[in-house]
mmCIF file of C-alpha atoms in Angstrom:
data_model
loop_
_atom_site.group_PDB
_atom_site.id
_atom_site.type_symbol
_atom_site.label_atom_id
_atom_site.label_comp_id
_atom_site.label_asym_id
_atom_site.label_seq_id
_atom_site.Cartn_x
_atom_site.Cartn_y
_atom_site.Cartn_z
ATOM 1 C CA MET A 1047 104.731 135.848 131.206
ATOM 2 C CA SER A 1048 104.878 138.232 128.559
ATOM 3 C CA ARG A 1049 102.772 137.784 125.217
ATOM 4 C CA PRO A 1050 105.495 138.026 122.549
ATOM 5 C CA GLU A 1051 103.834 137.628 118.622
ATOM 6 C CA PRO A 1052 103.732 133.884 118.302
ATOM 7 C CA THR A 1053 104.927 133.459 115.479
ATOM 8 C CA ASN A 1054 108.201 134.458 115.965
ATOM 9 C CA LEU A 1055 108.719 131.747 118.875
ATOM 10 C CA LYS A 1056 110.963 128.828 117.380
ATOM 11 C CA ILE A 1057 111.911 125.955 118.521
ATOM 12 C CA ASN A 1058 115.445 124.333 119.206
ATOM 13 C CA ALA A 1059 115.928 122.418 116.162
ATOM 14 C CA ASP A 1060 119.459 120.676 118.237
ATOM 15 C CA ARG A 1061 117.692 120.406 121.691
ATOM 16 C CA LEU A 1062 114.633 117.705 120.120
ATOM 17 C CA TRP A 1063 117.233 116.162 118.361
ATOM 18 C CA ASP A 1064 119.331 116.027 121.429
ATOM 19 C CA SER A 1065 116.197 114.559 122.948
ATOM 20 C CA LEU A 1066 115.429 111.489 120.270
ATOM 21 C CA MET A 1067 118.893 110.167 119.942
ATOM 22 C CA GLU A 1068 118.554 110.001 124.353
ATOM 23 C CA MET A 1069 115.605 108.356 124.614
ATOM 24 C CA GLY A 1070 116.314 105.748 121.123
ATOM 25 C CA LYS A 1071 119.026 105.094 123.568
ATOM 26 C CA ILE A 1072 116.835 102.658 125.758
ATOM 27 C CA GLY A 1073 116.484 99.681 124.430
ATOM 28 C CA ALA A 1074 118.937 100.580 120.852
ATOM 29 C CA THR A 1075 119.035 97.585 118.772
ATOM 30 C CA PRO A 1076 122.892 96.196 116.994
ATOM 31 C CA LYS A 1077 121.059 97.667 113.903
ATOM 32 C CA GLY A 1078 119.690 100.865 115.296
ATOM 33 C CA GLY A 1079 116.386 100.633 116.338
ATOM 34 C CA VAL A 1080 114.489 99.938 119.363
ATOM 35 C CA CYS A 1081 113.020 97.526 121.049
ATOM 36 C CA ARG A 1082 111.014 99.029 124.147
ATOM 37 C CA ILE A 1083 108.145 96.832 124.593
ATOM 38 C CA ALA A 1084 105.332 98.087 126.147
ATOM 39 C CA LEU A 1085 105.002 97.557 130.413
ATOM 40 C CA THR A 1086 109.152 96.219 130.352
ATOM 41 C CA ASP A 1087 111.198 97.362 132.464
ATOM 42 C CA LEU A 1088 113.324 99.242 129.054
ATOM 43 C CA ASP A 1089 109.436 100.687 129.129
ATOM 44 C CA ARG A 1090 109.938 102.031 132.869
ATOM 45 C CA GLU A 1091 113.413 103.748 131.800
ATOM 46 C CA GLY A 1092 111.999 106.130 129.219
ATOM 47 C CA ARG A 1093 109.063 107.271 130.949
ATOM 48 C CA ASP A 1094 111.545 107.612 133.928
ATOM 49 C CA LEU A 1095 113.376 109.726 131.613
ATOM 50 C CA PHE A 1096 110.054 111.734 130.088
ATOM 51 C CA VAL A 1097 109.112 111.833 133.161
ATOM 52 C CA ARG A 1098 112.513 113.690 134.619
ATOM 53 C CA TRP A 1099 112.648 116.098 131.598
ATOM 54 C CA CYS A 1100 108.581 117.482 132.435
ATOM 55 C CA GLN A 1101 109.945 118.199 135.326
ATOM 56 C CA ASP A 1102 112.881 119.578 134.909
ATOM 57 C CA ALA A 1103 110.600 121.719 132.262
ATOM 58 C CA GLY A 1104 108.093 122.559 134.802
ATOM 59 C CA CYS A 1105 105.418 120.573 134.381
ATOM 60 C CA ASP A 1106 103.014 118.793 136.524
ATOM 61 C CA VAL A 1107 102.966 115.310 136.052
ATOM 62 C CA ARG A 1108 99.996 112.348 136.785
ATOM 63 C CA VAL A 1109 99.814 108.967 135.726
ATOM 64 C CA ASP A 1110 96.797 107.739 135.102
ATOM 65 C CA ARG A 1111 95.103 103.488 136.122
ATOM 66 C CA LEU A 1112 96.195 102.803 133.119
ATOM 67 C CA GLY A 1113 99.218 104.412 132.762
ATOM 68 C CA ASN A 1114 99.256 107.135 130.729
ATOM 69 C CA ILE A 1115 101.418 110.160 131.129
ATOM 70 C CA PHE A 1116 100.184 113.836 130.900
ATOM 71 C CA ALA A 1117 102.301 116.753 132.008
ATOM 72 C CA ARG A 1118 100.603 120.100 132.625
ATOM 73 C CA ARG A 1119 102.081 123.641 132.030
ATOM 74 C CA PRO A 1120 99.719 125.653 133.170
ATOM 75 C CA GLY A 1121 97.936 128.215 130.919
ATOM 76 C CA ARG A 1122 96.383 131.919 132.074
ATOM 77 C CA ASP A 1123 92.852 129.833 132.239
ATOM 78 C CA ASN A 1124 94.007 127.186 134.479
ATOM 79 C CA SER A 1125 89.659 126.457 134.171
ATOM 80 C CA LYS A 1126 90.018 125.411 131.221
ATOM 81 C CA PRO A 1127 90.449 122.101 129.300
ATOM 82 C CA PRO A 1128 94.145 121.504 127.681
ATOM 83 C CA VAL A 1129 95.645 121.375 124.632
ATOM 84 C CA MET A 1130 96.951 117.860 124.428
ATOM 85 C CA THR A 1131 99.817 116.957 122.788
ATOM 86 C CA GLY A 1132 102.101 113.460 122.471
ATOM 87 C CA SER A 1133 101.700 109.773 120.539
ATOM 88 C CA HIS A 1134 103.715 106.694 122.698
ATOM 89 C CA LEU A 1135 106.924 105.687 123.541
ATOM 90 C CA ASP A 1136 106.811 101.952 123.522
ATOM 91 C CA THR A 1137 108.113 100.423 120.260
ATOM 92 C CA GLN A 1138 107.659 96.980 117.768
ATOM 93 C CA PRO A 1139 109.911 94.743 118.721
ATOM 94 C CA THR A 1140 112.482 95.830 115.345
ATOM 95 C CA GLY A 1141 111.132 99.587 116.115
ATOM 96 C CA GLY A 1142 112.508 102.687 115.451
ATOM 97 C CA LYS A 1143 113.704 105.661 117.122
ATOM 98 C CA PHE A 1144 110.632 107.774 115.350
ATOM 99 C CA ASP A 1145 107.704 106.515 115.621
ATOM 100 C CA GLY A 1146 105.261 107.371 118.584
ATOM 101 C CA CYS A 1147 108.630 108.586 120.555
ATOM 102 C CA TYR A 1148 108.672 111.633 117.729
ATOM 103 C CA GLY A 1149 104.969 112.908 118.924
ATOM 104 C CA VAL A 1150 106.229 112.920 122.567
ATOM 105 C CA MET A 1151 110.042 114.529 122.313
ATOM 106 C CA ALA A 1152 108.470 117.063 119.845
ATOM 107 C CA ALA A 1153 105.425 117.492 122.684
ATOM 108 C CA LEU A 1154 108.117 118.041 125.382
ATOM 109 C CA GLU A 1155 109.954 120.804 122.713
ATOM 110 C CA VAL A 1156 106.872 122.614 122.748
ATOM 111 C CA VAL A 1157 106.563 123.022 126.315
ATOM 112 C CA ARG A 1158 110.200 123.963 126.264
ATOM 113 C CA ALA A 1159 110.338 126.229 123.587
ATOM 114 C CA LEU A 1160 107.301 128.135 125.508
ATOM 115 C CA ASN A 1161 109.368 128.266 128.665
ATOM 116 C CA ASP A 1162 112.694 129.429 126.530
ATOM 117 C CA HIS A 1163 109.991 132.799 125.442
ATOM 118 C CA GLY A 1164 108.343 133.142 128.548
ATOM 119 C CA TYR A 1165 104.947 132.185 126.882
ATOM 120 C CA GLU A 1166 101.755 131.888 127.966
ATOM 121 C CA THR A 1167 98.897 130.149 127.004
ATOM 122 C CA GLU A 1168 95.392 131.062 127.568
ATOM 123 C CA ALA A 1169 94.566 127.471 128.351
ATOM 124 C CA PRO A 1170 96.669 125.393 130.184
ATOM 125 C CA VAL A 1171 99.047 122.609 127.197
ATOM 126 C CA GLU A 1172 100.142 119.221 128.347
ATOM 127 C CA ILE A 1173 102.109 116.038 127.381
ATOM 128 C CA ALA A 1174 100.399 113.076 126.956
ATOM 129 C CA VAL A 1175 102.189 109.450 126.805
ATOM 130 C CA TRP A 1176 99.965 107.108 125.514
ATOM 131 C CA THR A 1177 100.223 103.057 127.230
ATOM 132 C CA ASN A 1178 100.791 100.532 124.451
ATOM 133 C CA GLU A 1179 99.854 101.819 121.870
ATOM 134 C CA GLU A 1180 101.285 99.205 119.395
ATOM 135 C CA GLY A 1181 100.343 96.209 120.826
ATOM 136 C CA PHE A 1182 103.068 93.625 120.566
ATOM 137 C CA ARG A 1183 102.665 92.957 124.549
ATOM 138 C CA PHE A 1184 99.371 93.145 125.152
ATOM 139 C CA ALA A 1185 96.007 93.236 121.999
ATOM 140 C CA PRO A 1186 93.844 95.936 121.019
ATOM 141 C CA GLY A 1187 96.414 98.187 119.925
ATOM 142 C CA MET A 1188 95.984 101.569 121.704
ATOM 143 C CA THR A 1189 94.324 100.152 124.327
ATOM 144 C CA ALA A 1190 94.950 103.150 126.628
ATOM 145 C CA SER A 1191 94.005 106.162 124.596
ATOM 146 C CA GLY A 1192 91.119 103.542 123.504
ATOM 147 C CA ALA A 1193 89.332 103.410 127.306
ATOM 148 C CA PHE A 1194 90.532 107.572 127.623
ATOM 149 C CA SER A 1195 87.795 108.120 124.273
ATOM 150 C CA GLY A 1196 85.339 105.116 125.636
ATOM 151 C CA LYS A 1197 86.250 102.564 123.512
ATOM 152 C CA PHE A 1198 87.023 100.395 126.225
ATOM 153 C CA SER A 1199 86.663 99.891 129.572
ATOM 154 C CA THR A 1200 89.498 100.461 131.922
ATOM 155 C CA ASP A 1201 88.661 96.926 132.809
ATOM 156 C CA PHE A 1202 89.023 95.722 129.777
ATOM 157 C CA ALA A 1203 92.078 97.613 129.518
ATOM 158 C CA LEU A 1204 93.047 96.463 132.754
ATOM 159 C CA SER A 1205 92.550 93.219 132.049
ATOM 160 C CA ARG A 1206 94.308 91.858 128.609
ATOM 161 C CA GLU A 1207 97.126 89.369 129.041
ATOM 162 C CA ASP A 1208 100.196 88.955 127.299
ATOM 163 C CA ALA A 1209 101.679 85.323 126.199
ATOM 164 C CA ASP A 1210 102.557 84.365 129.161
ATOM 165 C CA GLY A 1211 99.187 85.325 131.558
ATOM 166 C CA ILE A 1212 100.720 88.657 132.149
ATOM 167 C CA THR A 1213 98.415 90.906 132.990
ATOM 168 C CA PHE A 1214 98.122 94.405 131.763
ATOM 169 C CA GLU A 1215 96.962 95.664 135.172
ATOM 170 C CA GLN A 1216 100.420 93.725 136.573
ATOM 171 C CA ALA A 1217 102.618 95.009 134.227
ATOM 172 C CA LEU A 1218 101.540 98.389 135.697
ATOM 173 C CA LYS A 1219 101.978 97.260 138.963
ATOM 174 C CA ASP A 1220 105.674 95.447 137.798
ATOM 175 C CA ILE A 1221 106.821 98.386 136.323
ATOM 176 C CA GLY A 1222 105.202 101.561 139.364
ATOM 177 C CA TYR A 1223 103.262 102.784 136.375
ATOM 178 C CA ASP A 1224 99.755 102.006 138.228
ATOM 179 C CA GLY A 1225 98.451 106.059 138.556
ATOM 180 C CA PRO A 1226 95.741 106.467 140.777
ATOM 181 C CA GLU A 1227 93.983 109.785 138.401
ATOM 182 C CA PRO A 1228 91.380 108.407 136.745
ATOM 183 C CA VAL A 1229 90.890 107.078 132.613
ATOM 184 C CA GLY A 1230 89.789 110.263 130.640
ATOM 185 C CA ARG A 1231 88.737 113.604 131.289
ATOM 186 C CA PRO A 1232 87.518 116.822 128.774
ATOM 187 C CA VAL A 1233 90.517 118.172 126.713
ATOM 188 C CA GLY A 1234 89.670 121.416 124.495
ATOM 189 C CA ALA A 1235 91.734 119.863 121.702
ATOM 190 C CA PHE A 1236 94.637 117.131 121.345
ATOM 191 C CA PHE A 1237 97.388 117.161 118.396
ATOM 192 C CA GLU A 1238 99.857 114.348 117.185
ATOM 193 C CA ALA A 1239 103.085 115.117 115.583
ATOM 194 C CA HIS A 1240 104.167 111.872 114.004
ATOM 195 C CA ILE A 1241 106.447 110.039 110.536
ATOM 196 C CA GLU A 1242 103.979 109.169 107.796
ATOM 197 C CA GLN A 1243 105.446 105.810 107.587
ATOM 198 C CA GLY A 1244 104.842 106.239 103.958
ATOM 199 C CA PRO A 1245 106.283 107.159 101.004
ATOM 200 C CA ILE A 1246 104.141 109.567 99.516
ATOM 201 C CA LEU A 1247 105.724 112.953 102.007
ATOM 202 C CA GLU A 1248 108.788 112.253 100.087
ATOM 203 C CA ARG A 1249 107.964 111.169 97.081
ATOM 204 C CA GLU A 1250 105.994 114.425 96.333
ATOM 205 C CA GLY A 1251 108.664 116.528 98.119
ATOM 206 C CA LYS A 1252 107.102 118.044 100.899
ATOM 207 C CA THR A 1253 107.836 118.505 103.941
ATOM 208 C CA ILE A 1254 104.082 118.372 106.459
ATOM 209 C CA GLY A 1255 101.647 116.456 105.848
ATOM 210 C CA VAL A 1256 98.884 117.950 106.546
ATOM 211 C CA VAL A 1257 96.712 114.559 107.431
ATOM 212 C CA THR A 1258 92.775 115.285 107.222
ATOM 213 C CA SER A 1259 91.726 111.749 108.201
ATOM 214 C CA ALA A 1260 92.514 108.734 108.770
ATOM 215 C CA GLN A 1261 91.538 105.231 106.750
ATOM 216 C CA GLY A 1262 88.423 103.284 108.325
ATOM 217 C CA GLN A 1263 89.823 99.560 108.690
ATOM 218 C CA ARG A 1264 88.172 96.229 108.669
ATOM 219 C CA TRP A 1265 90.373 92.596 110.518
ATOM 220 C CA TYR A 1266 89.211 89.557 109.275
ATOM 221 C CA GLU A 1267 89.951 85.766 110.099
ATOM 222 C CA LEU A 1268 89.463 83.134 107.387
ATOM 223 C CA HIS A 1269 88.863 79.870 107.805
ATOM 224 C CA TRP A 1270 88.342 78.062 104.019
ATOM 225 C CA THR A 1271 88.455 73.659 104.308
ATOM 226 C CA GLY A 1272 88.594 71.680 101.575
ATOM 227 C CA MET A 1273 89.734 68.497 101.705
ATOM 228 C CA GLU A 1274 92.564 66.109 102.135
ATOM 229 C CA SER A 1275 94.110 63.891 99.399
ATOM 230 C CA HIS A 1276 96.659 62.064 97.371
ATOM 231 C CA ALA A 1277 98.466 64.575 95.579
ATOM 232 C CA GLY A 1278 99.428 62.067 92.567
ATOM 233 C CA THR A 1279 96.018 60.370 92.015
ATOM 234 C CA THR A 1280 93.848 62.678 92.806
ATOM 235 C CA PRO A 1281 92.113 64.301 89.079
ATOM 236 C CA MET A 1282 93.334 68.251 89.232
ATOM 237 C CA GLU A 1283 89.347 68.829 88.006
ATOM 238 C CA GLY A 1284 88.156 66.884 91.369
ATOM 239 C CA ARG A 1285 90.040 68.350 93.739
ATOM 240 C CA ARG A 1286 89.047 70.631 96.911
ATOM 241 C CA ASP A 1287 92.379 72.618 97.587
ATOM 242 C CA ALA A 1288 91.536 74.722 100.303
ATOM 243 C CA LEU A 1289 94.327 76.713 99.799
ATOM 244 C CA GLN A 1290 93.796 77.036 95.746
ATOM 245 C CA GLY A 1291 90.319 78.884 97.141
ATOM 246 C CA ALA A 1292 92.490 80.921 99.729
ATOM 247 C CA ALA A 1293 95.281 82.443 96.796
ATOM 248 C CA GLU A 1294 92.271 82.991 94.480
ATOM 249 C CA LEU A 1295 90.780 85.016 96.452
ATOM 250 C CA ILE A 1296 94.259 86.744 97.731
ATOM 251 C CA VAL A 1297 94.337 87.418 94.112
ATOM 252 C CA GLU A 1298 90.583 88.908 94.403
ATOM 253 C CA ALA A 1299 91.119 91.026 97.352
ATOM 254 C CA ARG A 1300 94.414 92.656 95.625
ATOM 255 C CA ARG A 1301 91.903 94.349 93.227
ATOM 256 C CA ILE A 1302 89.638 95.121 95.520
ATOM 257 C CA GLY A 1303 91.769 97.201 97.122
ATOM 258 C CA MET A 1304 93.566 98.941 94.026
ATOM 259 C CA CYS A 1305 90.231 101.352 94.413
ATOM 260 C CA PRO A 1306 91.367 104.986 95.046
ATOM 261 C CA ASP A 1307 93.219 105.433 98.499
ATOM 262 C CA GLY A 1308 92.202 101.520 99.078
ATOM 263 C CA ARG A 1309 93.953 99.174 100.650
ATOM 264 C CA ALA A 1310 93.489 95.634 100.876
ATOM 265 C CA THR A 1311 96.552 92.791 102.688
ATOM 266 C CA VAL A 1312 96.175 89.749 103.365
ATOM 267 C CA GLY A 1313 99.087 89.066 105.948
ATOM 268 C CA VAL A 1314 98.954 85.364 107.129
ATOM 269 C CA ILE A 1315 98.017 82.384 105.240
ATOM 270 C CA GLU A 1316 98.561 78.702 107.108
ATOM 271 C CA SER A 1317 98.168 75.306 105.333
ATOM 272 C CA ARG A 1318 97.352 72.288 106.635
ATOM 273 C CA PRO A 1319 98.428 69.146 106.652
ATOM 274 C CA GLN A 1320 102.033 71.415 105.358
ATOM 275 C CA SER A 1321 102.794 67.728 103.407
ATOM 276 C CA ARG A 1322 104.435 68.665 99.914
ATOM 277 C CA ASN A 1323 102.384 65.210 98.991
ATOM 278 C CA THR A 1324 98.602 66.065 100.061
ATOM 279 C CA ILE A 1325 96.308 68.550 98.261
ATOM 280 C CA PRO A 1326 95.359 70.791 101.532
ATOM 281 C CA GLY A 1327 92.280 70.675 103.018
ATOM 282 C CA SER A 1328 91.894 73.447 105.036
ATOM 283 C CA VAL A 1329 94.070 77.057 105.541
ATOM 284 C CA PHE A 1330 93.263 79.382 107.976
ATOM 285 C CA MET A 1331 94.137 83.412 106.653
ATOM 286 C CA THR A 1332 94.034 87.162 107.801
ATOM 287 C CA LEU A 1333 92.728 90.058 105.894
ATOM 288 C CA ASP A 1334 92.775 93.776 106.456
ATOM 289 C CA LEU A 1335 90.767 96.123 104.231
ATOM 290 C CA ARG A 1336 91.215 99.983 104.800
ATOM 291 C CA HIS A 1337 89.338 102.954 103.083
ATOM 292 C CA PRO A 1338 89.253 106.733 104.652
ATOM 293 C CA VAL A 1339 85.203 106.842 103.524
ATOM 294 C CA GLU A 1340 83.284 104.457 104.886
ATOM 295 C CA ALA A 1341 80.674 103.241 102.455
ATOM 296 C CA GLU A 1342 83.896 102.733 99.648
ATOM 297 C CA LEU A 1343 84.734 100.276 102.771
ATOM 298 C CA THR A 1344 81.567 98.676 102.968
ATOM 299 C CA ARG A 1345 81.364 98.179 99.141
ATOM 300 C CA MET A 1346 84.896 96.675 99.703
ATOM 301 C CA ASP A 1347 83.392 94.135 102.082
ATOM 302 C CA GLU A 1348 81.039 93.710 100.200
ATOM 303 C CA GLU A 1349 82.825 92.293 97.108
ATOM 304 C CA MET A 1350 85.250 90.153 99.694
ATOM 305 C CA ARG A 1351 82.288 87.847 100.787
ATOM 306 C CA ALA A 1352 80.997 87.664 97.074
ATOM 307 C CA ALA A 1353 84.195 86.372 95.794
ATOM 308 C CA ALA A 1354 84.870 84.325 98.318
ATOM 309 C CA ALA A 1355 81.871 82.713 97.730
ATOM 310 C CA ARG A 1356 81.977 82.023 94.408
ATOM 311 C CA ILE A 1357 85.462 81.150 94.478
ATOM 312 C CA ALA A 1358 84.146 78.343 97.369
ATOM 313 C CA ALA A 1359 81.250 77.109 95.164
ATOM 314 C CA GLU A 1360 83.550 76.905 91.739
ATOM 315 C CA HIS A 1361 86.752 74.792 94.677
ATOM 316 C CA GLN A 1362 83.322 72.756 96.595
ATOM 317 C CA LEU A 1363 84.855 74.884 99.454
ATOM 318 C CA ASP A 1364 83.718 75.746 102.599
ATOM 319 C CA VAL A 1365 84.635 78.929 104.296
ATOM 320 C CA GLN A 1366 83.905 80.834 106.838
ATOM 321 C CA ILE A 1367 83.995 84.527 107.219
ATOM 322 C CA GLU A 1368 84.746 86.670 110.903
ATOM 323 C CA GLN A 1369 85.650 90.210 111.442
ATOM 324 C CA ILE A 1370 87.351 90.105 114.373
ATOM 325 C CA TRP A 1371 88.150 94.195 114.431
ATOM 326 C CA TYR A 1372 85.889 97.092 112.567
ATOM 327 C CA PHE A 1373 87.962 100.928 112.783
ATOM 328 C CA PRO A 1374 86.022 103.666 111.278
ATOM 329 C CA PRO A 1375 86.460 105.931 108.983
ATOM 330 C CA THR A 1376 88.491 109.017 111.199
ATOM 331 C CA ALA A 1377 87.753 112.504 109.628
ATOM 332 C CA PHE A 1378 89.966 114.925 111.858
ATOM 333 C CA ASP A 1379 88.362 118.328 113.128
ATOM 334 C CA PRO A 1380 88.527 121.171 110.523
ATOM 335 C CA LYS A 1381 89.612 123.726 113.588
ATOM 336 C CA CYS A 1382 92.798 121.860 114.404
ATOM 337 C CA VAL A 1383 93.535 120.738 110.629
ATOM 338 C CA GLU A 1384 93.530 124.185 109.493
ATOM 339 C CA ALA A 1385 95.881 125.482 112.355
ATOM 340 C CA VAL A 1386 98.414 122.832 111.107
ATOM 341 C CA ARG A 1387 98.440 123.927 107.706
ATOM 342 C CA ASN A 1388 97.753 127.673 108.958
ATOM 343 C CA ALA A 1389 100.973 127.377 110.820
ATOM 344 C CA ALA A 1390 103.067 125.562 107.972
ATOM 345 C CA VAL A 1391 102.032 128.365 105.447
ATOM 346 C CA LYS A 1392 103.111 130.681 108.719
ATOM 347 C CA THR A 1393 106.103 129.232 109.247
ATOM 348 C CA GLY A 1394 106.871 128.531 104.763
ATOM 349 C CA MET A 1395 106.832 125.117 105.054
ATOM 350 C CA SER A 1396 105.665 122.920 102.125
ATOM 351 C CA HIS A 1397 102.998 120.912 102.788
ATOM 352 C CA MET A 1398 99.452 118.699 101.269
ATOM 353 C CA ASP A 1399 97.032 117.473 103.198
ATOM 354 C CA ILE A 1400 97.606 113.652 103.102
ATOM 355 C CA VAL A 1401 95.282 110.694 104.877
ATOM 356 C CA SER A 1402 96.798 107.655 107.366
ATOM 357 C CA GLY A 1403 97.106 104.843 106.436
ATOM 358 C CA ALA A 1404 97.877 103.343 109.675
ATOM 359 C CA GLY A 1405 95.982 104.260 113.170
ATOM 360 C CA HIS A 1406 97.161 106.255 116.161
ATOM 361 C CA ASP A 1407 96.181 107.122 119.094
ATOM 362 C CA ALA A 1408 95.082 110.440 117.712
ATOM 363 C CA CYS A 1409 92.430 108.569 116.075
ATOM 364 C CA TYR A 1410 90.595 108.002 119.536
ATOM 365 C CA LEU A 1411 91.112 111.010 120.626
ATOM 366 C CA ALA A 1412 88.808 112.697 117.848
ATOM 367 C CA ARG A 1413 85.831 111.000 119.476
ATOM 368 C CA VAL A 1414 86.076 113.174 122.584
ATOM 369 C CA ALA A 1415 88.123 115.740 121.527
ATOM 370 C CA PRO A 1416 88.734 118.030 118.399
ATOM 371 C CA THR A 1417 91.536 116.237 116.971
ATOM 372 C CA ALA A 1418 94.704 116.504 113.796
ATOM 373 C CA ILE A 1419 97.551 114.397 112.816
ATOM 374 C CA ILE A 1420 101.533 116.521 111.396
ATOM 375 C CA PHE A 1421 103.010 114.424 109.498
ATOM 376 C CA VAL A 1422 106.605 114.623 108.255
ATOM 377 C CA PRO A 1423 108.272 112.183 105.758
ATOM 378 C CA CYS A 1424 110.712 109.552 107.154
ATOM 379 C CA ARG A 1425 113.216 107.774 104.766
ATOM 380 C CA ASP A 1426 111.609 105.382 102.344
ATOM 381 C CA GLY A 1427 108.668 105.318 103.966
ATOM 382 C CA VAL A 1428 109.980 102.684 105.821
ATOM 383 C CA SER A 1429 108.472 102.059 109.332
ATOM 384 C CA HIS A 1430 108.407 99.922 111.693
ATOM 385 C CA ASN A 1431 111.575 98.373 111.366
ATOM 386 C CA GLU A 1432 115.004 99.046 112.608
ATOM 387 C CA SER A 1433 116.706 101.301 109.747
ATOM 388 C CA GLU A 1434 112.931 104.200 110.003
ATOM 389 C CA TYR A 1435 114.425 107.291 109.721
ATOM 390 C CA ALA A 1436 113.171 111.400 109.959
ATOM 391 C CA SER A 1437 115.992 113.882 108.946
ATOM 392 C CA LYS A 1438 116.745 115.976 111.603
ATOM 393 C CA GLU A 1439 115.370 119.216 109.720
ATOM 394 C CA ASP A 1440 111.630 117.691 108.839
ATOM 395 C CA VAL A 1441 111.479 116.784 112.647
ATOM 396 C CA ALA A 1442 112.198 120.328 113.708
ATOM 397 C CA ASP A 1443 109.217 121.436 111.003
ATOM 398 C CA GLY A 1444 107.774 119.094 112.390
ATOM 399 C CA CYS A 1445 107.798 120.403 116.005
ATOM 400 C CA GLN A 1446 107.963 123.914 114.463
ATOM 401 C CA VAL A 1447 104.068 123.560 112.505
ATOM 402 C CA LEU A 1448 103.049 121.443 115.945
ATOM 403 C CA LEU A 1449 104.171 124.786 118.382
ATOM 404 C CA GLN A 1450 102.292 127.173 115.958
ATOM 405 C CA ALA A 1451 99.204 125.265 115.983
ATOM 406 C CA VAL A 1452 99.007 123.986 119.697
ATOM 407 C CA ILE A 1453 98.893 128.350 120.441
ATOM 408 C CA GLU A 1454 96.625 128.348 118.223
ATOM 409 C CA ARG A 1455 94.389 126.174 120.045
ATOM 410 C CA ALA A 1456 95.465 127.129 123.132
ATOM 411 C CA ASN A 1457 94.482 131.062 122.089
ATOM 412 C CA ALA A 1458 91.077 130.174 121.282
ATOM 413 C CA ILE A 1459 88.826 127.759 123.612
#
């Protein structure tokens, strides 16, 4: 193949958009979203369509034991580890057309554009589709990319069960994507294009988010125990109200999360006995703390625990705090981040550095390969919702930046 100047290579915006819309028909919902749960028949349909498109683009398609799909376009030196780009095709039950799917379709368009221009990269380029990123059916999320990076064992991932007791392994077999390839191998670099899932790019009027890092996360389950008693006969000053303790911690959590770049969310709260004239004797609640700096995340953890202990003592309550999940802050590779920034400059895209508030497969890939993420705006910052939307122009601009970044790293490895 000839080697035209990389900056002259252009993606096909219409083809990218058409592919997104075509994939969005699989599992389409009445409100314009997508319900394509991992390892269901609809997931199989989406995978089959993707594989067909990759084969039409001349890629060699392989599937590993966890159903991760890899579509390889050869390079000049196929002994070099590939530059990978991709995301996931599974969605939330009321998801949108862009979360995950955009990263896969952008990766496919990169390969198609390289074919259009007859451009041969030094290292191979691979499209990756990671299994069960969302974690709705099988917990935890990002199961397969986590196993690929060594966070989980393959056996652990295969043993996960859904609410009906069906294992990850059985579900893979049911849809025919229990592949023969081992999980994990060398990767030269990994890029993931994604909608921001937040409002910052739209608010700042920027097209490209150069993601420098991802927030660390700590998830907790808390159990408050007080004493059930009569709502009418128990004086206010003598109550051991478990819900009062939980409520005060919710207020404290908001204060703790208001630090720069911090996040604090109480997503679940359950009080018992759920009687309107009985003081709650027990409460279960969840708490999610996030920050991109480890020291700050640790400080938030310490403040939360101190506040919970103080509240419990004030109201004669017992509080049990269990941290059920920890994901450390992830700093992305400087060279890959710079490749994204360079691509934005060369293509004339408005851009800004940004921190990812959500977890992505790229966060696990960063454990084993130089990695970066490219964000594009989504309308009103809405995601995990059927109204999720990104404009045709923005997804094309993000894909153009992805193309340039992939070429830069594939020729530098």
